[in-house]
Each structure stands twice: as structure tokens, then as C-alpha cells.
Coordinates of C-alpha atoms in Angstrom, one line a residue:
M1 CA 8.2 29.1 -17.8
P2 CA 12.0 27.9 -17.2
A3 CA 12.1 24.6 -15.3
L4 CA 12.2 25.1 -11.6
K5 CA 14.1 22.2 -9.6
S6 CA 14.5 21.8 -5.8
I7 CA 15.5 19.0 -3.4
D8 CA 13.7 17.9 -1.0
D9 CA 15.9 16.7 1.7
R10 CA 13.6 15.1 4.2
I11 CA 12.7 12.2 2.0
D12 CA 15.4 12.6 -0.8
C13 CA 13.5 13.8 -3.1
I14 CA 13.9 16.4 -6.5
S15 CA 11.0 18.1 -7.7
V16 CA 11.1 19.6 -11.1
L17 CA 8.2 21.8 -12.3
F18 CA 8.0 23.5 -15.8
E19 CA 5.3 23.7 -18.8
M20 CA 4.1 21.3 -21.4
N21 CA 1.1 21.8 -23.8
V22 CA -1.9 19.9 -22.9
G23 CA -1.1 17.4 -25.9
S24 CA 2.4 16.4 -24.7
Y25 CA 0.9 16.0 -21.3
L26 CA -2.0 13.8 -22.1
N27 CA 0.3 11.8 -25.2
L28 CA 3.0 11.1 -21.5
V29 CA -0.1 10.2 -19.6
E30 CA -2.0 8.0 -22.5
K31 CA 1.4 5.4 -22.8
A32 CA 1.2 5.0 -18.9
Y33 CA -2.5 4.4 -19.2
D34 CA -2.1 2.0 -22.3
D35 CA 0.8 -0.1 -20.7
R36 CA -1.2 -0.9 -17.5
G37 CA -4.6 -1.0 -19.2
G38 CA -5.5 1.7 -17.4
L39 CA -4.0 3.2 -14.1
R40 CA -5.3 0.5 -12.2
N41 CA -7.0 1.8 -8.3
Q42 CA -6.6 5.5 -8.6
R43 CA -9.6 7.4 -8.4
S44 CA -12.0 7.1 -10.7
P45 CA -13.2 10.4 -12.2
L46 CA -16.1 11.4 -10.1
K47 CA -19.3 10.8 -11.4
T48 CA -21.6 12.8 -8.9
T49 CA -23.6 15.8 -10.7
S50 CA -21.5 18.5 -9.0
A51 CA -18.3 17.0 -10.0
R52 CA -19.2 17.0 -13.4
R53 CA -20.4 20.6 -13.4
I54 CA -16.9 21.4 -11.9
R55 CA -15.5 19.5 -14.7
Q56 CA -17.5 21.2 -17.0
R57 CA -16.3 24.5 -15.2
M58 CA -12.4 23.5 -15.8
K59 CA -13.6 22.8 -19.2
D60 CA -14.8 26.7 -19.7
D61 CA -11.8 27.9 -17.6
I62 CA -9.7 25.8 -19.9
S63 CA -10.7 27.5 -23.2
K64 CA -10.4 30.6 -21.6
G65 CA -7.0 30.1 -20.9
A66 CA -7.1 29.9 -17.0
V67 CA -4.4 28.1 -15.2
F68 CA -4.6 25.3 -13.2
P69 CA -2.5 23.8 -10.1
P70 CA 0.0 21.6 -11.5
V71 CA -0.7 18.0 -11.7
V72 CA 1.7 16.0 -9.9
I73 CA 3.8 13.1 -11.6
G74 CA 5.3 10.9 -9.2
V75 CA 8.4 9.3 -11.1
T76 CA 10.9 6.0 -9.6
V77 CA 14.2 5.7 -10.9
E78 CA 17.4 3.6 -9.9
D79 CA 20.1 4.8 -8.5
D80 CA 22.1 6.4 -11.2
L81 CA 19.6 8.2 -13.1
F82 CA 18.3 9.8 -9.7
Q83 CA 21.7 11.1 -9.4
N84 CA 22.0 12.2 -13.1
V85 CA 18.7 14.4 -12.3
A86 CA 20.4 16.2 -9.4
D87 CA 23.5 16.8 -11.0
I88 CA 22.4 18.1 -14.6
D89 CA 21.9 22.2 -15.1
V90 CA 18.5 23.5 -14.4
E91 CA 18.7 24.5 -18.4
K92 CA 18.7 20.8 -19.3
I93 CA 16.7 19.0 -16.8
E94 CA 13.4 19.3 -18.8
K95 CA 14.7 17.1 -21.5
K96 CA 16.1 14.6 -19.1
V97 CA 13.0 14.6 -17.0
L98 CA 11.0 13.3 -19.8
E99 CA 13.4 11.0 -21.2
I100 CA 13.0 9.2 -17.9
A101 CA 9.7 9.9 -17.2
V102 CA 8.5 6.5 -19.2
P103 CA 5.3 4.9 -18.7
E104 CA 6.3 1.8 -16.2
R105 CA 8.1 4.4 -13.8
I106 CA 5.4 7.1 -13.4
A107 CA 2.0 7.4 -11.5
I108 CA -0.4 10.5 -11.5
I109 CA 0.2 11.4 -7.7
D110 CA -2.8 14.3 -7.9
G111 CA -4.4 15.7 -10.5
M112 CA -6.8 13.2 -11.8
Q113 CA -9.7 14.8 -12.2
R114 CA -8.1 17.5 -13.9
T115 CA -6.6 15.5 -16.5
T116 CA -9.9 14.1 -17.0
A117 CA -11.4 17.7 -17.8
L118 CA -8.4 18.0 -20.6
K119 CA -9.1 14.8 -22.0
E120 CA -12.7 16.2 -22.3
A121 CA -11.3 19.6 -23.6
V122 CA -9.6 18.2 -26.1
D123 CA -11.9 15.6 -27.1
E124 CA -13.9 18.8 -27.9
D125 CA -12.3 21.1 -29.3
A126 CA -8.7 20.0 -30.5
Q127 CA -6.8 23.4 -29.9
A128 CA -7.5 22.5 -26.4
S129 CA -4.3 20.6 -26.6
Q130 CA -1.9 23.8 -27.5
R131 CA -2.9 24.9 -24.0
A132 CA 0.3 25.3 -21.4
I133 CA -0.1 23.1 -18.5
R134 CA 2.1 23.0 -15.2
V135 CA 3.4 19.6 -14.8
E136 CA 5.6 19.0 -11.5
F137 CA 7.5 15.8 -11.6
W138 CA 8.7 14.1 -7.9
I139 CA 11.6 12.0 -8.9
S140 CA 12.5 9.2 -6.2
K141 CA 14.6 6.3 -5.6
S142 CA 11.9 4.8 -3.1
Q143 CA 8.2 4.1 -3.4
D144 CA 7.9 5.3 0.0
A145 CA 9.0 8.5 -1.2
L146 CA 5.8 9.1 -2.9
V147 CA 3.5 7.8 -0.7
Y148 CA 4.9 10.1 1.7
R149 CA 4.6 13.1 -0.9
M150 CA 1.2 11.9 -1.7
L151 CA -0.1 11.4 1.7
V152 CA 0.8 15.3 2.5
L153 CA -0.7 16.5 -0.5
N154 CA -3.8 14.8 -0.1
A155 CA -4.2 15.7 3.9
G156 CA -7.3 17.6 4.0
Q157 CA -8.6 17.0 0.9
I158 CA -11.9 15.3 0.5
P159 CA -13.2 12.8 -1.0
W160 CA -10.5 10.9 -1.7
D161 CA -9.5 6.9 -1.3
L162 CA -6.3 6.2 0.1
K163 CA -6.5 2.4 -0.6
K164 CA -6.8 3.6 -4.0
Q165 CA -4.2 6.0 -4.4
I166 CA -2.1 4.1 -2.3
S167 CA -2.1 1.0 -4.4
V168 CA -1.6 3.3 -7.8
V169 CA 1.9 4.4 -6.4
F170 CA 3.0 0.8 -5.2
E171 CA 1.9 -0.9 -8.1
P172 CA 5.8 -1.6 -8.3
L173 CA 6.0 -2.5 -5.0
I174 CA 3.3 -5.5 -5.9
E175 CA 6.1 -6.6 -8.6
E176 CA 8.6 -6.1 -5.7
A177 CA 6.8 -8.2 -3.4
K178 CA 6.8 -10.9 -6.2
K179 CA 10.6 -11.4 -6.2
N180 CA 11.2 -10.5 -2.6
T181 CA 9.2 -12.3 -0.5
R182 CA 7.7 -16.0 -0.4
A183 CA 4.9 -15.2 -1.5
S184 CA 3.4 -17.8 -3.7
R185 CA 1.3 -16.3 -5.8
I186 CA -0.4 -12.5 -5.5
I187 CA -3.7 -12.6 -6.9
E188 CA -4.2 -9.4 -9.6
Y189 CA -7.8 -8.6 -10.0
G190 CA -10.1 -10.6 -11.6
Q191 CA -7.5 -13.8 -11.8
G192 CA -9.1 -15.9 -9.1
R193 CA -8.8 -16.4 -5.7
R194 CA -6.7 -18.2 -2.9
F195 CA -6.2 -21.7 -2.6
N196 CA -2.9 -22.6 -1.2
P197 CA -0.6 -20.5 1.6
G198 CA 1.1 -17.9 0.7
E199 CA -1.4 -16.6 -2.0
Y200 CA -2.8 -12.9 -1.2
S201 CA -4.4 -10.8 -3.5
S202 CA -3.0 -7.3 -4.6
S203 CA -5.4 -5.5 -2.9
D204 CA -5.6 -7.2 0.8
I205 CA -1.6 -6.7 0.1
A206 CA -2.2 -2.9 -0.1
E207 CA -4.6 -2.9 3.0
M208 CA -2.0 -5.1 5.1
Y209 CA 0.9 -2.3 4.3
I210 CA -1.6 0.5 5.2
A211 CA -2.6 -1.2 8.5
F212 CA 1.4 -2.1 9.2
S213 CA 2.2 1.3 8.6
S214 CA -0.1 3.1 10.6
R215 CA -0.3 0.1 13.4
K216 CA -4.1 0.4 13.8
T217 CA -6.5 -2.9 12.5
S218 CA -8.6 -0.2 11.7
V219 CA -8.4 -0.1 8.0
D220 CA -11.5 0.3 5.9
T221 CA -10.1 0.7 2.7
Q222 CA -13.8 0.7 1.2
E223 CA -14.7 3.6 2.4
V224 CA -13.8 7.1 0.7
L225 CA -12.9 9.0 3.7
T226 CA -10.1 8.1 5.8
D227 CA -9.2 8.8 9.2
E228 CA -6.7 11.8 9.3
F229 CA -4.7 10.4 11.8
T230 CA -4.2 7.4 10.2
K231 CA -2.1 9.4 7.4
L232 CA -0.2 11.1 9.9
D233 CA 0.7 7.7 11.1
I234 CA 1.4 6.3 7.9
V235 CA 3.3 9.6 7.0
E236 CA 5.3 9.5 10.5
S237 CA 6.8 6.0 9.4
L238 CA 7.5 6.6 6.2
S239 CA 9.6 9.8 6.8
K240 CA 11.8 7.5 9.3
Y241 CA 12.2 4.3 8.0
D242 CA 12.6 2.1 4.6
V243 CA 9.3 0.7 5.4
R244 CA 8.7 -0.8 2.2
D245 CA 11.7 -3.6 3.0
L246 CA 10.4 -4.1 7.2
F247 CA 7.1 -4.5 5.7
F248 CA 8.3 -7.3 3.0
R249 CA 10.1 -9.1 5.9
S250 CA 7.0 -9.5 7.8
L251 CA 4.7 -10.3 5.1
D252 CA 7.4 -13.4 5.2
I253 CA 6.3 -13.7 8.6
L254 CA 2.9 -14.4 8.1
I255 CA 3.6 -16.4 5.1
H256 CA 5.7 -18.5 7.2
M257 CA 3.3 -19.3 9.6
D258 CA 0.0 -19.5 7.1
E259 CA 2.2 -22.6 5.6
A260 CA 2.9 -24.0 9.3
F261 CA -0.6 -24.0 10.3
S262 CA -1.7 -24.9 6.6
S263 CA -0.1 -28.3 7.8
Y264 CA -2.8 -29.1 10.2
K265 CA -5.8 -31.1 8.9
E266 CA -9.0 -32.2 9.8
E267 CA -10.9 -35.3 8.7
G268 CA -13.3 -34.3 6.1
D269 CA -10.4 -31.8 4.7
A270 CA -10.2 -31.7 0.8
I271 CA -9.0 -28.7 -0.8
R272 CA -8.7 -26.4 1.9
T273 CA -7.2 -27.7 5.5
A274 CA -8.7 -26.6 8.5
G275 CA -5.0 -24.7 9.3
R276 CA -5.0 -22.5 6.4
A277 CA -8.7 -21.1 7.2
I278 CA -6.9 -18.8 9.6
F279 CA -5.2 -17.1 7.3
D280 CA -8.0 -17.1 4.6
K281 CA -9.3 -14.3 6.9
Q282 CA -7.9 -11.2 5.7
T283 CA -8.3 -9.7 9.8
A284 CA -6.0 -12.6 10.8
R285 CA -3.8 -11.5 8.4
V286 CA -3.7 -7.4 9.7
G287 CA -3.8 -8.2 12.6
L288 CA -0.8 -10.0 12.9
L289 CA 1.0 -7.4 10.8
V290 CA -0.3 -4.5 12.9
A291 CA 0.9 -6.9 15.9
I292 CA 4.1 -6.9 14.2
G293 CA 4.4 -3.2 13.2
M294 CA 3.5 -2.4 16.8
H295 CA 6.3 -4.2 18.3
V296 CA 9.0 -3.5 15.5
L297 CA 7.7 0.5 14.9
G298 CA 5.9 1.5 18.4
R299 CA 2.4 2.3 18.9
A300 CA 0.7 4.5 16.6
G301 CA 1.8 8.1 17.6
A302 CA 4.3 7.1 19.5
E303 CA 8.6 7.9 19.0
L304 CA 9.7 5.6 16.9
S305 CA 12.9 3.5 17.8
D306 CA 15.8 3.4 15.4
E307 CA 16.5 -0.4 16.5
A308 CA 13.3 -1.6 14.0
G309 CA 15.5 -3.8 12.2
K310 CA 17.1 -5.5 15.4
K311 CA 13.5 -5.8 16.9
L312 CA 12.3 -7.8 13.5
E313 CA 15.4 -10.1 13.6
G314 CA 13.9 -11.3 16.9
V315 CA 10.7 -11.9 15.6
E316 CA 12.0 -13.6 12.4
G317 CA 14.4 -15.8 14.4
A318 CA 11.4 -17.0 16.9
V319 CA 8.8 -17.5 14.7
G320 CA 11.1 -19.6 12.7
N321 CA 11.6 -21.7 15.5
F322 CA 8.0 -21.6 16.4
C323 CA 6.8 -22.7 12.7
D324 CA 9.3 -25.3 12.7
K325 CA 8.5 -27.2 15.9
F326 CA 4.7 -26.9 14.6
S327 CA 5.2 -28.6 11.4
K328 CA 7.2 -31.2 13.2
M329 CA 4.3 -32.1 15.4
S330 CA 1.9 -35.2 14.7
N331 CA -1.3 -34.0 13.4
K332 CA -3.1 -34.9 16.7
E333 CA -0.2 -32.8 18.6
Q334 CA -1.2 -30.0 16.3
A335 CA -4.8 -30.0 16.9
E336 CA -4.2 -30.2 20.7
F337 CA -1.7 -26.8 20.1
I338 CA -3.3 -25.1 17.7
K339 CA -7.3 -24.8 19.3
L340 CA -8.9 -24.3 16.6
D341 CA -12.2 -25.2 18.5
V342 CA -11.5 -22.5 20.9
L343 CA -10.8 -20.0 18.4
N344 CA -14.0 -21.0 16.5
E345 CA -16.4 -20.5 19.4
L346 CA -15.1 -17.3 20.1
L347 CA -15.6 -16.3 16.3
V348 CA -19.0 -16.9 16.5
R349 CA -19.8 -15.1 19.5
R350 CA -20.2 -11.6 17.8
A351 CA -23.2 -10.6 15.9
G352 CA -22.7 -7.4 15.2
Q353 CA -19.4 -5.6 13.9
V354 CA -17.7 -8.7 13.0
G355 CA -14.7 -7.3 11.4
R356 CA -13.7 -5.0 13.6
Y357 CA -14.5 -7.7 16.4
E358 CA -12.4 -10.1 14.7
R359 CA -9.4 -7.6 13.9
G360 CA -9.1 -7.1 17.6
L361 CA -9.1 -10.7 18.6
F362 CA -6.4 -11.3 16.2
L363 CA -4.2 -8.6 17.2
E364 CA -4.8 -9.4 20.7
A365 CA -3.2 -13.0 20.3
F366 CA -0.8 -12.4 17.9
R367 CA 0.8 -9.4 20.2
V368 CA 0.6 -12.3 22.8
L369 CA 2.5 -14.4 20.6
I370 CA 5.2 -11.9 20.1
E371 CA 5.2 -10.9 23.6
G372 CA 5.8 -14.2 24.8
D373 CA 8.5 -15.0 21.8
F374 CA 6.4 -17.1 20.6
K375 CA 6.8 -19.5 23.3
V376 CA 3.4 -20.9 24.3
S377 CA 1.9 -24.3 25.6
D378 CA -0.8 -24.1 23.2
M379 CA -2.8 -21.0 21.4
E380 CA -5.7 -20.8 23.7
V381 CA -4.0 -18.4 25.8
C382 CA -3.5 -16.3 22.7
W383 CA -7.4 -17.1 21.0
R384 CA -8.6 -15.7 24.8
A385 CA -6.6 -12.4 25.3
Q386 CA -8.7 -10.2 24.1
M387 CA -11.6 -11.4 26.7

């Protein structure tokens, strides 16, 4: 089968489709597995009885020469490599794609279960490695474009775990966040917990990205099923903006406020300050990021404004003045301003659906703060905004 090349002008991607033998494909993916210790956060092989039966049927089909739908691999490259692929003759493109598809650049966007079936088939019968499989490579300069492709590809399919697939494609973004934001530490799985302002887990950052992109606080990344409208809202924002950069800047706003609030201490504070406790809560982080997203990108489902960057500049300037003013206050003045007693009283009132209640409380609080250009006499008006 000759290679096929198509240009996706909507998200500036190149699609290249060609056949590989199963053994070569598995070697390509295995390198990525070895490099990362397994594709973290990708949907793992399903273990239900029905899933095992389906994979067994896949293995039987492989042995009989069945043709599977293409597995989809995302490849993120630099501008010059992207242009090389765009310009190269289709007769030479297969070799070029395999040259650039190195482990640190690739992620499986669609086909984890098929890959598992192929691995099992080869383990049981080495001859299966010589079978042909179609592989589609999506080559992009932007992680956002791969997420867009992944979301469109998976829309309507169940079960799927949005958080895990986002985390797989955005693993390089977590590395970028370490370089391009004020985050003092991004905590990987098993590496401990948050001790200081500006420290967040990689999974929490993934959740914040989803919330920011969809402008919705009701993002339960632990659930396998995800609201289709959330996917569509993320798709819309990804297709129009460089959301990654807007998100990084918004994350810096969170970090700036986290650092400022953490300067407030109460009597008896040891390792954790009373002020740091606000953004210890993921509900508060999500609330702030969604409030910024709504202000900058517009409400979910609404027509998006091209003024996103300028709007965010305004928030950055206002939050800078807000944090500088708070940090210069005496501890007594900080206590009178931050009104933690009011916040804590409101937080303990709710008995059921605590997460949803807290997200709503913090969203409304930070919306008031943003809409007021961060000029409030104290935080009580913000904490009580949802009432």
C-alpha cells in the first residue's frame, strides 16, 4: 500500500497513512514504553470479561488476516521538521516519518486496545509479527492540535477516560510547564505531596487545563464517562486559540496568588501557613482557572473573542497589583483582608456534594474578584458571592 499524505488546514497538521508489519509497529511503540516506563495515564487495557473476549476475537482475526482500522499515532515536531514533512514527496515520506517518530515525540492517540491485542497475538504466535497493520501518523507543531484530533476521534466512544488521554498527549506540556511557568515543583505520581505554594501534581494540572479549556468546574477526571459537551467546548477552544500559552499564563496567575496568600500566617502555624490552605484545595484552583477562562475565552459554548490575549494582560496587571498590596500588609492587616474565618464557615456548611459546592463557591468568588479588577476592600464580598 503506497503512503497517503493529507494536510489538515484547520489545525495545521499533516496526516500520513501507510502500512507497517506488526512487529515493526510494536517495536516503535515499545521504545516509547521503555522511554517513559509505560505510557503514563493512557487508558490501560480493559480487564472486563467482554473486553477480554473482544481482544481474543481480535487475535483470532489477526491470525486469519483481518484488516483493522488504522492505529493513530501523534508526533510533535519542531517547525523545521514539520516543514520538511510537508514538502517531501509522498514516495519518500514513509522513511521520513519513521525517522522523526522517536519515543519522546510520540503518543498513541487511538488504538491502545488494538495494540494490546497485537502484543498478545505476537506473544502467542511469532508469525503474527509479519502481518500488516495500517498506521496513521498525525504530525503537528502543537500539542493542542493533537488533543483536538484526539477529542474529535474519540467523540461518541465509550468508555474512555478524558483525563488519562489528555495526560498522555500532554505529557510534554507538563515538561513545558516546568520551564515556562512560575511553578516551583510539578509533582509526578509517587513523588510526594505539596508543601509550598506553586507546587501542584501533574494530574491536577491536567484537570485544571481541562477545566480552563471547557470553562466548566464540573470536571470529574476520575469518571470514565465524560460529558460530550465538555469535549466539544474543549475542541472549540483548541481550534481557535493557542490555549496552551493562555493556560500557562493563567497558571502563573494562580501561582502568584498562591504565593501571596501563603504569606499570611496564624498563631500555631508550623509547616503549612493558614493562607496556603486556600490553594491547597484543588477546588479553589479549578474555580480560579475557570473564572479566568470565562473572562478570557468567554462562557462555554459562546462565540469566542479574538481579544483573549489582551483580556488576559488586563488580569495579569490587576493580579500583580493585588498580590503586591497583600504581601506588603502586616499579618494583622492580612487577616482582616483575607477573611479566612468567613471562608471556613462557608466551607463547613455543606454536608453533601462537597466538591461541587466548593467549586461553585470559589468560581463565584474569583469571578467577583476578576470583574472588580481585583479591587475589593476585603475578600468577604468574594467568599459570599455564591449566597
